[in-house]
Every structure is written in structure tokens, then in C-alpha cells.
Amino acid sequence: MKIRIFAIIVLLASSMSFLFGQSERYPITKKYEGLSWNEFVNKVEGEYPVTFYFQTDSFPQIEMHVIWDTMSLKTVLRRNLRPYKLLASIDDAGN
């Protein structure tokens, strides 16, 4: 039986100063390399004013990779989720 996974990741900012330039405001460095998905989410949510929303019971075990010294959160999510055919979604305000 195939299980089709739908995951929506929405990033929310806590103040107006974070509405623009999201990619540059949340740099992801090599210290995130090799973290499991849950470790990655906990670390990002602990360091930045963002919240991840995803369907936990059907989300695959993913090891996160950061290939450059510093990458935007958006780029890291897209590169790591693409092989699983999952998409990172950011709202119209850039969150």
C-alpha cells in the first residue's frame, strides 16, 4: 500500500521586521549538517522566530545536509526535501 505524503511547511515571523528578506535573515550554517529532521526543526525554531508545520506521523526520516558554509533556510529546505517530493511553502508575506 502506497502512502502519499503531503507536508506543508509554513514559516511564521513574530514581528514586522522579519517580513522581508526572509532568506537572508535565517542563515543555516554547517552546524546544522547531519541533523535529523526533528533535530533540525528544533534547532531552527530555537534560534529563529519561525514555526514549522508538518504532518509528523507520515513525515520520512530525513538527514539534513548543508553543502555550503552558509545557506538560506529556504534553500536548505528545498534541497533536502526535493528527493522526497516534498515542498517547503512560504506564505505570500515572505514568511
Coordinates of C-alpha atoms in Angstrom, one line a residue:
M1 CA 0.0 0.0 0.0
K2 CA 1.4 3.3 -1.0
I3 CA 1.1 6.2 1.4
R4 CA 1.0 9.6 -0.2
I5 CA 2.7 12.2 1.9
F6 CA 1.6 15.7 1.9
A7 CA 3.6 18.2 4.0
I8 CA 3.1 21.9 4.2
I9 CA 5.8 23.9 6.0
V10 CA 4.8 27.4 6.9
L11 CA 7.2 29.8 8.3
L12 CA 5.8 32.5 10.5
A13 CA 7.6 35.5 11.7
S14 CA 6.9 37.1 15.0
S15 CA 7.4 40.8 14.0
M16 CA 7.1 43.1 11.1
S17 CA 10.9 43.3 10.8
F18 CA 11.0 39.8 9.5
L19 CA 8.5 40.2 6.7
F20 CA 11.1 41.0 4.1
G21 CA 14.3 39.3 3.2
Q22 CA 13.5 36.0 4.8
S23 CA 16.2 34.1 3.0
E24 CA 19.0 36.3 4.3
R25 CA 17.6 36.6 7.8
Y26 CA 17.7 32.9 8.6
P27 CA 21.2 31.7 7.6
I28 CA 21.8 28.0 8.1
T29 CA 25.4 27.0 8.6
K30 CA 27.4 23.8 8.7
K31 CA 26.5 23.4 12.4
Y32 CA 23.2 22.0 11.0
E33 CA 24.9 19.4 8.9
G34 CA 23.8 15.8 9.5
L35 CA 21.0 16.7 11.9
S36 CA 17.8 14.6 11.8
W37 CA 14.7 16.4 10.6
N38 CA 13.4 16.7 14.2
E39 CA 16.7 18.0 15.5
F40 CA 16.9 20.5 12.6
V41 CA 13.4 21.8 13.3
N42 CA 14.0 22.1 17.0
K43 CA 17.3 24.0 16.4
V44 CA 15.9 26.4 13.8
E45 CA 12.8 27.1 15.9
G46 CA 15.1 27.7 18.9
E47 CA 17.3 30.1 17.1
Y48 CA 14.9 32.0 14.9
P49 CA 11.3 33.3 15.2
V50 CA 9.9 30.6 12.8
T51 CA 7.5 27.8 13.2
F52 CA 7.3 24.6 11.2
Y53 CA 4.0 22.9 10.5
F54 CA 4.1 19.4 9.0
Q55 CA 2.3 16.1 9.3
T56 CA 4.5 14.3 11.9
D57 CA 3.0 10.8 11.6
S58 CA 3.9 10.4 7.9
F59 CA 7.0 12.5 7.6
P60 CA 10.0 10.5 6.5
Q61 CA 13.3 10.3 8.4
I62 CA 15.5 12.8 6.8
E63 CA 19.1 13.7 7.5
M64 CA 19.7 17.3 6.7
H65 CA 22.6 18.4 4.6
V66 CA 24.1 21.9 4.3
I67 CA 26.5 21.8 1.4
W68 CA 27.9 25.4 1.6
D69 CA 29.3 27.2 4.6
T70 CA 26.1 29.3 4.8
M71 CA 22.8 28.8 3.0
S72 CA 19.4 30.4 3.4
L73 CA 16.7 28.4 5.3
K74 CA 14.6 28.3 2.1
T75 CA 17.4 26.8 0.1
V76 CA 18.3 24.2 2.7
L77 CA 14.6 23.1 2.9
R78 CA 14.1 22.9 -0.8
R79 CA 17.4 20.9 -1.4
N80 CA 16.7 18.5 1.4
L81 CA 13.0 17.9 0.8
R82 CA 13.1 17.6 -3.0
P83 CA 14.3 14.0 -3.1
Y84 CA 11.2 13.0 -1.1
K85 CA 8.9 15.0 -3.4
L86 CA 8.0 17.3 -0.5
L87 CA 7.7 21.1 -0.8
A88 CA 8.5 23.8 1.6
S89 CA 5.9 26.5 1.4
I90 CA 6.3 30.1 2.5
D91 CA 3.3 32.4 2.7
D92 CA 2.7 35.5 0.5
A93 CA 4.3 37.9 3.0
G94 CA 7.6 36.0 2.8
N95 CA 7.2 34.0 6.0

